[in-house]
Coordinates of C-alpha atoms and ligand atoms in Angstrom, one line a residue:
M1 CA 172.6 144.8 136.1
L2 CA 170.8 148.0 135.2
K3 CA 172.0 150.5 136.0
S4 CA 169.6 152.3 138.7
I5 CA 169.0 155.6 139.9
A6 CA 169.1 155.3 144.2
I7 CA 165.9 157.0 146.1
D8 CA 167.5 158.8 149.1
R9 CA 166.0 161.8 150.3
N10 CA 168.3 163.9 147.7
E11 CA 166.6 162.2 145.0
V12 CA 163.6 163.0 146.5
L13 CA 164.4 166.4 147.8
K14 CA 165.0 167.5 143.7
H15 CA 161.2 167.5 143.7
Y16 CA 159.7 167.6 147.0
K17 CA 157.1 170.7 147.1
T18 CA 156.7 172.3 150.2
I19 CA 153.1 173.7 151.6
A20 CA 152.0 177.3 150.3
V21 CA 151.3 178.8 153.9
D22 CA 148.1 180.5 151.5
T23 CA 146.7 177.2 150.4
H24 CA 143.1 175.7 150.9
K25 CA 141.9 172.6 151.1
G26 CA 140.3 173.5 147.6
I27 CA 143.8 173.7 145.5
Q28 CA 145.5 171.0 147.5
G29 CA 144.1 168.2 144.6
H30 CA 141.3 166.3 145.0
A31 CA 141.9 162.9 144.8
L32 CA 138.8 159.7 144.3
L33 CA 139.7 156.7 145.6
I34 CA 137.7 153.4 144.4
G35 CA 137.6 149.6 145.3
G36 CA 136.6 148.2 148.3
S37 CA 134.2 145.0 148.1
Y38 CA 132.3 142.8 150.7
G39 CA 134.6 141.8 153.1
K40 CA 137.8 143.7 151.8
M41 CA 136.2 147.5 152.3
G42 CA 140.0 147.4 154.8
A43 CA 141.7 147.6 152.1
V44 CA 139.7 151.3 150.9
C45 CA 139.6 152.8 154.1
L46 CA 143.7 152.3 153.9
S47 CA 144.1 154.2 150.7
S48 CA 141.6 156.5 151.7
K49 CA 143.7 157.7 154.9
A50 CA 146.4 157.4 153.0
A51 CA 145.5 160.1 150.3
L52 CA 144.4 162.5 153.0
K53 CA 147.8 161.7 155.2
T54 CA 149.4 162.8 152.7
G55 CA 148.3 166.0 152.0
C56 CA 145.4 165.5 149.6
G57 CA 143.2 168.6 150.4
L58 CA 139.8 166.6 149.9
V59 CA 139.2 162.6 149.2
T60 CA 136.5 160.8 147.8
A61 CA 135.9 157.4 148.3
F62 CA 133.8 155.5 145.9
V63 CA 132.8 152.2 146.8
P64 CA 129.4 149.0 147.5
K65 CA 126.7 150.5 149.3
C66 CA 127.8 147.6 152.2
G67 CA 130.7 150.2 152.4
Y68 CA 128.4 153.3 153.2
E69 CA 128.9 153.2 156.8
I70 CA 132.3 151.7 156.5
L71 CA 133.7 154.1 155.5
Q72 CA 131.9 156.9 157.4
I73 CA 132.7 156.1 160.5
A74 CA 136.2 154.6 160.1
I75 CA 137.1 157.6 158.9
P76 CA 135.0 160.8 159.3
E77 CA 137.3 162.8 156.4
V78 CA 136.6 161.1 153.6
M79 CA 133.7 161.6 151.5
V80 CA 132.0 158.6 150.6
L81 CA 129.7 158.0 147.0
T82 CA 127.9 154.5 146.6
D83 CA 127.4 152.2 143.5
A84 CA 123.8 150.7 143.5
K85 CA 124.7 147.8 143.9
K86 CA 125.4 146.2 147.8
R87 CA 128.9 143.9 147.4
C88 CA 130.7 145.1 144.4
I89 CA 131.1 147.9 142.0
S90 CA 129.0 147.9 139.0
N91 CA 128.8 151.3 137.6
I92 CA 131.3 154.4 138.4
N93 CA 130.0 156.9 138.3
F94 CA 130.9 160.4 139.7
D95 CA 129.8 164.0 138.9
F96 CA 133.3 166.6 139.4
Q97 CA 136.7 165.7 138.0
P98 CA 139.6 164.3 140.2
N99 CA 142.5 165.6 140.2
A100 CA 143.8 161.6 140.0
I101 CA 142.8 157.8 140.9
G102 CA 143.5 155.4 142.6
I103 CA 141.9 152.1 141.8
G104 CA 141.9 148.5 142.2
P105 CA 142.3 148.1 146.2
G106 CA 139.9 145.1 147.4
M107 CA 137.6 145.8 144.0
G108 CA 137.0 142.2 143.7
Q109 CA 136.9 140.9 139.5
D110 CA 133.8 140.7 139.3
E111 CA 131.8 140.9 135.6
V112 CA 130.3 144.0 136.5
T113 CA 133.6 145.7 137.7
Q114 CA 134.8 144.3 134.7
K115 CA 132.8 145.8 132.3
T116 CA 132.5 149.6 134.2
F117 CA 135.9 149.8 135.1
L118 CA 136.0 149.7 130.9
K119 CA 133.7 152.2 130.6
L120 CA 136.0 153.8 132.9
L121 CA 139.3 153.2 131.1
R122 CA 137.4 154.8 127.9
T123 CA 135.6 157.9 128.9
N124 CA 138.0 159.0 132.4
K125 CA 140.2 162.4 131.9
S126 CA 142.6 161.5 135.3
P127 CA 145.2 160.6 135.9
L128 CA 145.3 156.9 137.2
V129 CA 146.8 155.1 139.7
I130 CA 146.2 151.2 139.1
D131 CA 146.4 149.1 141.3
A132 CA 145.6 145.1 143.4
D133 CA 141.8 144.0 141.5
A134 CA 141.9 146.6 138.3
L135 CA 145.7 145.6 137.6
N136 CA 144.1 141.5 137.3
I137 CA 141.2 142.7 135.6
L138 CA 143.5 144.2 133.2
S139 CA 145.6 141.0 133.2
K140 CA 142.5 139.1 131.7
N141 CA 141.5 142.0 129.7
K142 CA 145.1 142.5 127.6
A143 CA 143.4 144.6 125.1
W144 CA 142.8 147.1 127.3
F145 CA 146.1 148.4 127.8
L146 CA 145.5 150.5 125.4
L147 CA 143.6 152.3 126.9
L148 CA 145.3 153.5 129.5
P149 CA 146.2 157.2 129.6
A150 CA 150.3 157.9 128.8
R151 CA 151.9 158.0 132.7
T152 CA 149.5 156.4 134.6
I153 CA 151.5 154.9 137.0
L154 CA 150.6 150.4 137.9
T155 CA 151.7 149.3 140.9
P156 CA 152.1 145.6 141.0
H157 CA 153.7 142.9 143.7
P158 CA 155.3 140.4 141.7
K159 CA 152.6 138.3 141.3
E160 CA 150.5 140.7 139.9
L161 CA 153.1 141.8 137.3
E162 CA 153.5 138.0 136.1
R163 CA 149.3 138.2 135.2
L164 CA 150.4 141.8 134.0
I165 CA 154.1 140.8 131.4
G166 CA 154.3 136.9 131.3
E167 CA 156.6 135.0 133.8
W168 CA 160.2 135.8 133.1
N169 CA 164.0 133.0 134.3
S170 CA 166.2 135.9 135.4
E171 CA 165.8 138.8 136.8
E172 CA 167.5 140.6 133.9
E173 CA 164.5 139.0 131.3
K174 CA 162.0 140.5 134.3
F175 CA 163.3 144.2 133.7
E176 CA 163.3 143.7 130.2
K177 CA 160.2 143.0 130.0
T178 CA 158.5 145.2 132.7
I179 CA 161.0 148.0 130.8
S180 CA 159.2 146.9 126.8
F181 CA 155.8 147.2 128.7
S182 CA 156.7 150.9 130.3
L183 CA 157.6 151.6 126.5
Q184 CA 155.1 150.3 124.7
Y185 CA 152.4 152.4 126.9
N186 CA 154.0 154.6 127.9
V187 CA 152.6 153.5 131.7
I188 CA 154.8 154.0 135.1
V189 CA 155.6 150.3 136.9
V190 CA 156.1 150.8 140.7
M191 CA 157.6 146.6 140.1
K192 CA 156.9 146.3 144.9
G193 CA 159.5 143.9 146.1
V194 CA 162.7 144.0 148.1
P195 CA 163.6 146.6 147.3
T196 CA 160.7 148.1 145.3
H197 CA 161.4 149.8 141.9
I198 CA 159.7 152.2 139.8
V199 CA 160.8 151.9 135.4
D200 CA 159.4 154.4 133.8
G201 CA 160.6 153.9 130.1
E202 CA 164.7 153.1 130.2
T203 CA 165.0 155.1 133.7
I204 CA 165.0 152.8 136.2
Y205 CA 165.1 153.6 139.9
K206 CA 165.8 152.0 143.1
N207 CA 163.6 152.1 146.6
T208 CA 166.0 152.5 150.0
T209 CA 164.1 152.7 152.5
G210 CA 161.7 150.1 153.8
N211 CA 161.9 147.0 155.4
P212 CA 160.6 143.4 156.4
A213 CA 157.7 145.5 158.6
L214 CA 155.7 146.0 155.1
A215 CA 155.0 142.5 155.0
T216 CA 151.6 143.0 156.3
A217 CA 148.3 143.0 154.6
G218 CA 147.3 146.1 153.4
S219 CA 151.2 148.4 152.7
G220 CA 150.8 148.1 149.1
D221 CA 146.7 149.6 149.7
V222 CA 148.2 152.3 152.0
L223 CA 150.8 153.1 148.7
T224 CA 148.2 152.9 146.6
G225 CA 146.6 156.4 148.4
I226 CA 149.8 157.9 149.0
I227 CA 150.8 158.2 145.0
T228 CA 147.6 159.0 144.1
S229 CA 147.1 161.5 146.9
L230 CA 150.7 162.8 145.3
L231 CA 149.2 162.7 141.7
A232 CA 146.5 164.6 142.7
Q233 CA 148.7 167.3 143.7
S234 CA 150.2 167.9 141.1
Y235 CA 153.3 165.9 141.0
E236 CA 154.5 164.9 137.9
A237 CA 153.8 161.5 137.3
V238 CA 156.9 159.9 138.6
Q239 CA 157.7 161.8 141.2
A240 CA 155.2 160.8 142.4
A241 CA 155.8 156.9 142.6
I242 CA 159.4 158.2 143.8
L243 CA 158.3 160.3 146.9
G244 CA 155.8 157.3 146.9
V245 CA 157.4 155.0 147.7
Y246 CA 159.9 156.5 149.3
L247 CA 157.7 157.9 152.2
H248 CA 155.8 154.7 152.5
G249 CA 159.5 152.8 153.6
L250 CA 160.5 155.3 155.5
T251 CA 157.6 154.9 157.7
A252 CA 158.3 151.3 158.5
D253 CA 162.2 152.6 159.2
I254 CA 161.0 155.5 161.5
A255 CA 158.2 152.3 163.7
V256 CA 160.2 149.6 163.7
P257 CA 163.0 150.9 167.2
K258 CA 159.5 151.0 168.0
T259 CA 157.1 148.5 166.9
G260 CA 159.3 145.7 166.6
F261 CA 158.7 143.8 163.2
Q262 CA 155.9 141.4 163.7
S263 CA 153.2 144.2 165.5
F264 CA 153.3 146.7 162.6
I265 CA 150.4 147.0 160.8
A266 CA 149.1 148.9 157.2
S267 CA 147.5 150.7 159.4
D268 CA 151.4 151.9 161.5
I269 CA 152.5 153.4 157.7
I270 CA 149.7 155.4 158.0
S271 CA 150.6 156.8 161.8
H272 CA 154.3 157.8 160.3
I273 CA 153.6 159.7 157.7
G274 CA 153.9 162.7 159.3
E275 CA 157.5 162.0 160.7
A276 CA 158.2 160.6 157.3
F277 CA 157.7 164.2 156.2
L278 CA 159.4 165.9 158.6
S279 CA 162.2 164.2 157.9
L280 CA 162.2 165.6 154.7
E281 CA 162.0 169.9 156.0
Ligands
NAX301 N1 142.4 144.7 154.4 C1 141.9 144.6 153.6 O1 141.4 145.2 152.7 C2 142.7 143.5 152.1 C3 142.2 143.4 151.4 N2 143.2 143.2 150.5 C4 142.5 142.9 148.6 O2 142.6 141.8 148.0 C5 142.7 141.4 147.1 C6 144.0 140.6 147.0 O3 145.0 141.0 146.5 P1 146.9 140.1 147.4 O4 147.2 140.7 146.6 O5 146.2 139.3 148.3 O6 145.4 138.0 146.0 P2 146.7 137.6 145.0 O7 146.0 136.6 144.4 O8 147.2 139.0 143.5 O9 148.4 137.7 145.5 C7 148.5 136.6 146.4 C8 150.1 135.8 145.5 O10 150.7 136.3 145.0 C9 152.0 135.8 146.4 N3 152.4 137.2 146.5 C10 151.6 138.5 146.9 N4 153.5 139.0 146.9 C11 154.1 138.9 146.9 C12 155.1 139.0 146.7 N5 156.2 139.7 147.1 N6 156.6 138.4 146.2 C13 156.4 137.0 145.5 N7 154.6 136.4 145.3 C14 153.3 137.8 146.5 C15 151.5 135.0 147.5 O11 152.2 134.7 147.4 C16 150.3 134.5 146.6 O12 150.7 133.3 145.4 C17 143.9 142.5 146.2 O13 142.1 143.9 146.1 C18 143.9 143.6 147.6 O14 143.3 144.8 147.3 C19 144.6 142.9 150.5 O15 145.9 143.9 150.3 C20 144.6 142.5 151.4 C21 144.3 143.2 152.9
ADP302 N1 160.3 142.6 153.3 C1 160.0 143.2 153.0 N2 161.1 144.5 152.3 C2 160.1 146.1 152.0 N3 159.2 146.1 151.8 C3 158.2 145.0 151.8 C4 158.5 144.0 152.0 N4 157.6 142.8 151.8 C5 156.1 143.5 151.6 N5 156.7 145.3 150.9 C6 155.8 146.3 150.8 O1 154.6 146.5 151.4 C7 154.1 146.2 149.6 C8 153.5 145.3 149.7 O2 152.4 145.4 148.5 P1 150.7 144.7 148.1 O3 152.3 143.0 148.2 O4 149.9 145.2 147.5 O5 150.4 144.4 149.6 P2 148.1 144.4 150.3 O6 148.5 143.9 148.6 O7 148.1 143.7 151.1 O8 147.7 146.0 150.4 C9 155.2 147.0 148.9 O9 155.2 148.5 148.6 C10 156.4 146.2 148.7 O10 157.1 146.8 148.1
MG303 MG1 147.6 144.6 147.2

Protein backbone atom coordinates (compact mmCIF):
# COMPACT_ATOMS: atom_id res chain seq x y z
CA MET A 1 0.00 0.00 0.00
CA LEU A 2 1.18 3.55 -0.71
CA LYS A 3 2.55 5.62 2.17
CA SER A 4 0.27 8.25 3.66
CA ILE A 5 0.41 11.00 6.28
CA ALA A 6 -2.12 10.57 9.10
CA ILE A 7 -4.52 13.50 9.55
CA ASP A 8 -4.61 13.63 13.33
CA ARG A 9 -4.62 16.39 15.94
CA ASN A 10 -0.85 16.95 15.67
CA GLU A 11 -0.95 17.22 11.90
CA VAL A 12 -3.88 19.62 11.97
CA LEU A 13 -2.33 21.84 14.65
CA LYS A 14 0.69 22.51 12.41
CA HIS A 15 -1.45 24.88 10.35
CA TYR A 16 -4.45 25.67 12.55
CA LYS A 17 -5.08 29.41 12.90
CA THR A 18 -6.74 30.83 15.99
CA ILE A 19 -9.03 33.85 15.63
CA ALA A 20 -7.40 37.27 16.14
CA VAL A 21 -9.08 39.40 18.85
CA ASP A 22 -9.33 42.41 16.55
CA THR A 23 -10.73 40.59 13.51
CA HIS A 24 -14.05 41.51 11.91
CA LYS A 25 -16.46 39.88 9.50
CA GLY A 26 -14.98 41.83 6.60
CA ILE A 27 -11.64 40.05 6.90
CA GLN A 28 -12.87 36.63 8.04
CA GLY A 29 -13.51 35.59 4.43
CA HIS A 30 -16.55 35.74 2.19
CA ALA A 31 -17.61 32.36 0.81
CA LEU A 32 -20.00 31.84 -2.08
CA LEU A 33 -21.92 28.55 -2.21
CA ILE A 34 -23.57 27.76 -5.53
CA GLY A 35 -26.09 24.94 -5.79
CA GLY A 36 -29.59 23.73 -5.14
CA SER A 37 -32.42 22.85 -7.49
CA TYR A 38 -36.12 22.11 -7.02
CA GLY A 39 -36.34 19.47 -4.26
CA LYS A 40 -32.65 19.66 -3.38
CA MET A 41 -32.38 23.06 -1.76
CA GLY A 42 -31.46 21.37 1.53
CA ALA A 43 -28.04 20.55 0.14
CA VAL A 44 -27.08 24.21 -0.28
CA CYS A 45 -28.70 25.12 3.07
CA LEU A 46 -26.41 22.57 4.73
CA SER A 47 -23.30 23.79 2.87
CA SER A 48 -23.96 27.45 3.61
CA LYS A 49 -24.71 26.91 7.27
CA ALA A 50 -21.59 24.77 7.66
CA ALA A 51 -19.55 27.57 6.07
CA LEU A 52 -20.84 30.06 8.64
CA LYS A 53 -20.29 27.65 11.52
CA THR A 54 -16.62 27.19 10.62
CA GLY A 55 -15.64 30.82 10.99
CA CYS A 56 -16.37 32.47 7.66
CA GLY A 57 -17.25 36.16 8.13
CA LEU A 58 -19.79 36.36 5.32
CA VAL A 59 -21.58 33.65 3.36
CA THR A 60 -23.62 34.15 0.21
CA ALA A 61 -25.63 31.38 -1.43
CA PHE A 62 -26.51 31.45 -5.13
CA VAL A 63 -29.63 29.36 -5.79
CA PRO A 64 -32.53 29.03 -8.25
CA LYS A 65 -35.38 31.43 -7.55
CA CYS A 66 -37.46 28.79 -5.73
CA GLY A 67 -34.72 28.63 -3.11
CA TYR A 68 -34.97 32.25 -1.99
CA GLU A 69 -37.40 31.92 0.91
CA ILE A 70 -36.12 28.49 1.88
CA LEU A 71 -32.62 29.85 2.41
CA GLN A 72 -33.69 33.11 4.06
CA ILE A 73 -35.92 31.28 6.54
CA ALA A 74 -33.63 28.32 7.19
CA ILE A 75 -30.48 30.41 7.80
CA PRO A 76 -31.05 34.16 8.34
CA GLU A 77 -27.30 34.77 8.62
CA VAL A 78 -26.73 33.75 4.99
CA MET A 79 -27.15 36.26 2.14
CA VAL A 80 -28.98 34.97 -0.90
CA LEU A 81 -28.64 35.66 -4.62
CA THR A 82 -31.06 34.05 -7.03
CA ASP A 83 -30.96 32.85 -10.59
CA ALA A 84 -33.54 34.05 -13.13
CA LYS A 85 -34.85 30.50 -13.42
CA LYS A 86 -37.14 29.02 -10.79
CA ARG A 87 -36.05 25.40 -10.53
CA CYS A 88 -32.43 25.25 -11.64
CA ILE A 89 -29.38 27.44 -12.09
CA SER A 90 -29.01 28.93 -15.59
CA ASN A 91 -26.87 32.04 -15.23
CA ILE A 92 -24.43 32.39 -12.32
CA ASN A 93 -24.08 36.08 -11.64
CA PHE A 94 -22.62 37.96 -8.68
CA ASP A 95 -21.07 41.38 -8.20
CA PHE A 96 -18.37 40.77 -5.60
CA GLN A 97 -15.13 38.80 -5.45
CA PRO A 98 -15.65 35.79 -3.16
CA ASN A 99 -12.59 34.57 -1.25
CA ALA A 100 -13.67 31.06 -2.19
CA ILE A 101 -16.47 29.39 -4.14
CA GLY A 102 -18.02 25.99 -3.41
CA ILE A 103 -20.19 24.65 -6.23
CA GLY A 104 -22.33 21.59 -6.83
CA PRO A 105 -24.44 20.45 -3.85
CA GLY A 106 -27.97 19.73 -5.03
CA MET A 107 -27.31 21.67 -8.25
CA GLY A 108 -28.58 19.15 -10.80
CA GLN A 109 -27.08 18.68 -14.27
CA ASP A 110 -29.50 20.54 -16.54
CA GLU A 111 -28.09 21.68 -19.92
CA VAL A 112 -28.37 25.35 -18.91
CA THR A 113 -26.65 24.61 -15.62
CA GLN A 114 -23.78 22.93 -17.49
CA LYS A 115 -23.41 25.99 -19.75
CA THR A 116 -23.24 28.51 -16.91
CA PHE A 117 -20.78 26.29 -15.02
CA LEU A 118 -18.53 26.37 -18.11
CA LYS A 119 -18.81 30.17 -18.19
CA LEU A 120 -17.85 30.31 -14.51
CA LEU A 121 -14.81 28.09 -15.13
CA ARG A 122 -13.72 30.42 -17.95
CA THR A 123 -14.08 33.65 -15.99
CA ASN A 124 -13.67 32.79 -12.31
CA LYS A 125 -10.83 34.27 -10.24
CA SER A 126 -11.64 32.71 -6.85
CA PRO A 127 -10.31 29.49 -5.31
CA LEU A 128 -12.79 26.67 -6.00
CA VAL A 129 -14.26 23.63 -4.28
CA ILE A 130 -16.11 21.33 -6.66
CA ASP A 131 -18.58 18.75 -5.38
CA ALA A 132 -21.59 16.62 -6.31
CA ASP A 133 -23.32 17.69 -9.55
CA ALA A 134 -20.51 20.08 -10.47
CA LEU A 135 -18.23 17.02 -10.40
CA ASN A 136 -20.73 15.02 -12.44
CA ILE A 137 -20.93 17.82 -15.03
CA LEU A 138 -17.13 17.88 -15.25
CA SER A 139 -17.09 14.11 -15.74
CA LYS A 140 -19.45 14.50 -18.70
CA ASN A 141 -17.19 17.21 -20.18
CA LYS A 142 -13.65 16.02 -19.54
CA ALA A 143 -12.15 18.71 -21.81
CA TRP A 144 -13.13 21.21 -19.10
CA PHE A 145 -10.56 19.70 -16.69
CA LEU A 146 -8.06 22.05 -18.35
CA LEU A 147 -10.06 25.06 -17.14
CA LEU A 148 -9.74 24.14 -13.45
CA PRO A 149 -7.69 26.77 -11.60
CA ALA A 150 -4.50 25.43 -10.00
CA ARG A 151 -5.14 24.05 -6.48
CA THR A 152 -8.88 23.53 -7.05
CA ILE A 153 -10.29 21.09 -4.49
CA LEU A 154 -12.51 18.26 -5.77
CA THR A 155 -14.51 16.26 -3.22
CA PRO A 156 -15.83 13.09 -4.90
CA HIS A 157 -17.44 10.12 -3.15
CA PRO A 158 -16.36 6.79 -4.72
CA LYS A 159 -19.01 6.85 -7.46
CA GLU A 160 -18.19 10.45 -8.39
CA LEU A 161 -14.49 9.56 -8.41
CA GLU A 162 -15.18 6.69 -10.81
CA ARG A 163 -17.08 9.06 -13.11
CA LEU A 164 -14.08 11.42 -13.03
CA ILE A 165 -11.14 9.06 -13.50
CA GLY A 166 -12.76 5.85 -14.76
CA GLU A 167 -12.97 2.40 -13.17
CA TRP A 168 -10.15 0.80 -11.21
CA ASN A 169 -9.39 -2.86 -10.54
CA SER A 170 -7.58 -2.49 -7.22
CA GLU A 171 -7.07 0.01 -4.42
CA GLU A 172 -3.56 0.59 -5.72
CA GLU A 173 -4.82 1.42 -9.19
CA LYS A 174 -7.42 3.78 -7.72
CA PHE A 175 -4.66 5.75 -5.99
CA GLU A 176 -2.39 5.66 -9.05
CA LYS A 177 -5.15 7.09 -11.23
CA THR A 178 -6.07 9.74 -8.65
CA ILE A 179 -2.43 10.79 -8.25
CA SER A 180 -2.01 11.11 -12.04
CA PHE A 181 -5.20 13.16 -12.22
CA SER A 182 -4.03 15.41 -9.39
CA LEU A 183 -0.60 15.90 -10.99
CA GLN A 184 -1.93 16.44 -14.51
CA TYR A 185 -4.37 19.18 -13.53
CA ASN A 186 -2.63 20.47 -10.37
CA VAL A 187 -5.73 19.85 -8.26
CA ILE A 188 -6.40 18.37 -4.83
CA VAL A 189 -8.68 15.35 -4.63
CA VAL A 190 -10.57 14.62 -1.40
CA MET A 191 -11.41 10.93 -1.90
CA LYS A 192 -14.36 10.68 0.47
CA GLY A 193 -14.80 7.24 1.95
CA VAL A 194 -13.88 5.03 4.88
CA PRO A 195 -11.44 6.50 5.62
CA THR A 196 -11.21 9.68 3.53
CA HIS A 197 -7.90 10.21 1.77
CA ILE A 198 -6.63 13.48 0.33
CA VAL A 199 -4.39 13.32 -2.71
CA ASP A 200 -2.19 16.31 -3.44
CA GLY A 201 0.09 15.25 -6.26
CA GLU A 202 2.14 12.34 -4.94
CA THR A 203 1.35 13.15 -1.31
CA ILE A 204 -1.46 11.16 0.28
CA TYR A 205 -3.12 12.09 3.57
CA LYS A 206 -5.35 9.66 5.48
CA ASN A 207 -8.01 10.93 7.85
CA THR A 208 -8.27 9.44 11.35
CA THR A 209 -11.63 10.87 12.43
CA GLY A 210 -15.20 9.91 11.56
CA ASN A 211 -17.46 6.89 11.86
CA PRO A 212 -20.49 5.29 10.16
CA ALA A 213 -22.84 7.91 11.64
CA LEU A 214 -21.67 10.03 8.68
CA ALA A 215 -23.35 7.62 6.24
CA THR A 216 -26.37 9.91 6.01
CA ALA A 217 -27.83 12.29 3.39
CA GLY A 218 -26.13 15.64 3.20
CA SER A 219 -22.96 14.83 5.12
CA GLY A 220 -20.87 15.52 1.99
CA ASP A 221 -22.75 18.78 1.38
CA VAL A 222 -21.71 19.88 4.88
CA LEU A 223 -18.09 18.99 4.14
CA THR A 224 -18.16 21.18 1.03
CA GLY A 225 -19.33 24.14 3.12
CA ILE A 226 -16.62 23.54 5.73
CA ILE A 227 -13.77 23.30 3.21
CA THR A 228 -15.02 26.31 1.21
CA SER A 229 -15.18 28.34 4.42
CA LEU A 230 -11.61 27.44 5.43
CA LEU A 231 -10.40 28.24 1.92
CA ALA A 232 -12.14 31.63 2.13
CA GLN A 233 -10.31 32.23 5.42
CA SER A 234 -6.98 31.97 3.57
CA TYR A 235 -5.99 28.43 4.45
CA GLU A 236 -3.82 27.05 1.65
CA ALA A 237 -5.95 24.62 -0.39
CA VAL A 238 -4.58 21.33 0.91
CA GLN A 239 -4.61 22.67 4.49
CA ALA A 240 -8.28 23.66 4.09
CA ALA A 241 -9.04 20.14 2.91
CA ILE A 242 -7.04 18.54 5.75
CA LEU A 243 -8.58 20.63 8.53
CA GLY A 244 -12.02 20.28 6.92
CA VAL A 245 -12.11 16.48 6.77
CA TYR A 246 -10.60 16.25 10.27
CA LEU A 247 -13.22 18.52 11.88
CA HIS A 248 -16.05 16.93 9.87
CA GLY A 249 -15.16 13.44 11.10
CA LEU A 250 -14.51 14.64 14.64
CA THR A 251 -18.06 16.01 14.95
CA ALA A 252 -19.40 12.47 14.51
CA ASP A 253 -16.89 11.05 17.01
CA ILE A 254 -17.97 13.68 19.56
CA ALA A 255 -21.69 13.30 18.88
CA VAL A 256 -22.18 9.54 18.69
CA PRO A 257 -21.97 8.85 22.46
CA LYS A 258 -24.95 11.24 22.75
CA THR A 259 -26.90 10.60 19.52
CA GLY A 260 -26.08 7.00 18.69
CA PHE A 261 -25.17 6.12 15.10
CA GLN A 262 -28.69 5.85 13.73
CA SER A 263 -30.15 9.18 14.82
CA PHE A 264 -27.15 11.26 13.73
CA ILE A 265 -28.02 13.43 10.70
CA ALA A 266 -26.05 15.95 8.63
CA SER A 267 -27.36 18.85 10.75
CA ASP A 268 -25.71 17.17 13.75
CA ILE A 269 -22.33 17.63 12.04
CA ILE A 270 -23.06 21.37 11.98
CA SER A 271 -24.24 21.48 15.60
CA HIS A 272 -21.06 19.74 16.82
CA ILE A 273 -18.54 21.82 14.87
CA GLY A 274 -18.06 24.11 17.89
CA GLU A 275 -16.97 21.23 20.11
CA ALA A 276 -14.67 19.96 17.36
CA PHE A 277 -12.96 23.38 17.17
CA LEU A 278 -12.68 23.58 20.98
CA SER A 279 -10.78 20.30 21.04
CA LEU A 280 -8.02 22.05 19.05
CA GLU A 281 -7.60 24.91 21.51
N1 LIG B 1 -31.12 17.27 1.19
C1 LIG B 1 -30.62 17.41 -0.02
O1 LIG B 1 -30.95 18.35 -0.75
C2 LIG B 1 -29.63 16.42 -0.50
C3 LIG B 1 -29.12 16.57 -1.77
N2 LIG B 1 -28.16 15.74 -2.26
C4 LIG B 1 -27.68 16.02 -3.62
O2 LIG B 1 -28.19 15.04 -4.47
C5 LIG B 1 -27.39 14.99 -5.64
C6 LIG B 1 -27.08 13.53 -5.95
O3 LIG B 1 -26.05 13.07 -5.08
P1 LIG B 1 -25.84 11.55 -4.71
O4 LIG B 1 -24.48 11.42 -4.12
O5 LIG B 1 -26.97 11.04 -3.90
O6 LIG B 1 -25.95 10.82 -6.11
P2 LIG B 1 -24.86 10.07 -6.96
O7 LIG B 1 -25.52 9.44 -8.12
O8 LIG B 1 -23.68 10.90 -7.25
O9 LIG B 1 -24.37 8.96 -5.96
C7 LIG B 1 -25.17 7.90 -5.62
C8 LIG B 1 -24.55 6.62 -6.16
O10 LIG B 1 -23.21 6.53 -5.68
C9 LIG B 1 -23.08 5.44 -4.83
N3 LIG B 1 -22.30 5.86 -3.65
C10 LIG B 1 -22.47 6.95 -2.92
N4 LIG B 1 -21.58 6.97 -1.90
C11 LIG B 1 -20.85 5.85 -2.05
C12 LIG B 1 -19.82 5.29 -1.32
N5 LIG B 1 -19.32 5.87 -0.23
N6 LIG B 1 -19.32 4.14 -1.75
C13 LIG B 1 -19.80 3.55 -2.86
N7 LIG B 1 -20.80 4.04 -3.59
C14 LIG B 1 -21.31 5.17 -3.18
C15 LIG B 1 -24.50 5.04 -4.43
O11 LIG B 1 -24.62 3.70 -4.12
C16 LIG B 1 -25.29 5.39 -5.67
O12 LIG B 1 -25.16 4.40 -6.67
C17 LIG B 1 -26.18 15.85 -5.37
O13 LIG B 1 -26.35 17.11 -5.96
C18 LIG B 1 -26.18 16.00 -3.87
O14 LIG B 1 -25.54 17.17 -3.43
C19 LIG B 1 -27.58 14.68 -1.47
O15 LIG B 1 -26.43 15.23 -0.90
C20 LIG B 1 -28.52 14.19 -0.39
C21 LIG B 1 -29.18 15.31 0.39
N1 LIG C 1 -19.06 4.73 7.14
C1 LIG C 1 -18.49 5.94 7.11
N2 LIG C 1 -17.45 6.24 7.91
C2 LIG C 1 -16.88 7.45 7.90
N3 LIG C 1 -17.27 8.45 7.07
C3 LIG C 1 -18.28 8.22 6.24
C4 LIG C 1 -18.96 6.96 6.21
N4 LIG C 1 -19.94 7.03 5.29
C5 LIG C 1 -19.90 8.28 4.77
N5 LIG C 1 -18.90 8.98 5.34
C6 LIG C 1 -18.54 10.38 5.01
O1 LIG C 1 -19.73 11.12 4.75
C7 LIG C 1 -19.57 11.96 3.61
C8 LIG C 1 -20.57 11.53 2.52
O2 LIG C 1 -20.48 12.37 1.43
P1 LIG C 1 -21.47 12.26 0.20
O3 LIG C 1 -21.57 10.85 -0.26
O4 LIG C 1 -21.06 13.27 -0.79
O5 LIG C 1 -22.86 12.68 0.88
P2 LIG C 1 -24.04 13.65 0.37
O6 LIG C 1 -23.88 13.82 -1.11
O7 LIG C 1 -25.31 12.95 0.75
O8 LIG C 1 -23.88 14.94 1.09
C9 LIG C 1 -18.13 11.83 3.20
O9 LIG C 1 -17.35 12.82 3.84
C10 LIG C 1 -17.75 10.44 3.71
O10 LIG C 1 -16.37 10.29 3.96
MG1 LIG D 1 -22.24 14.42 -2.11
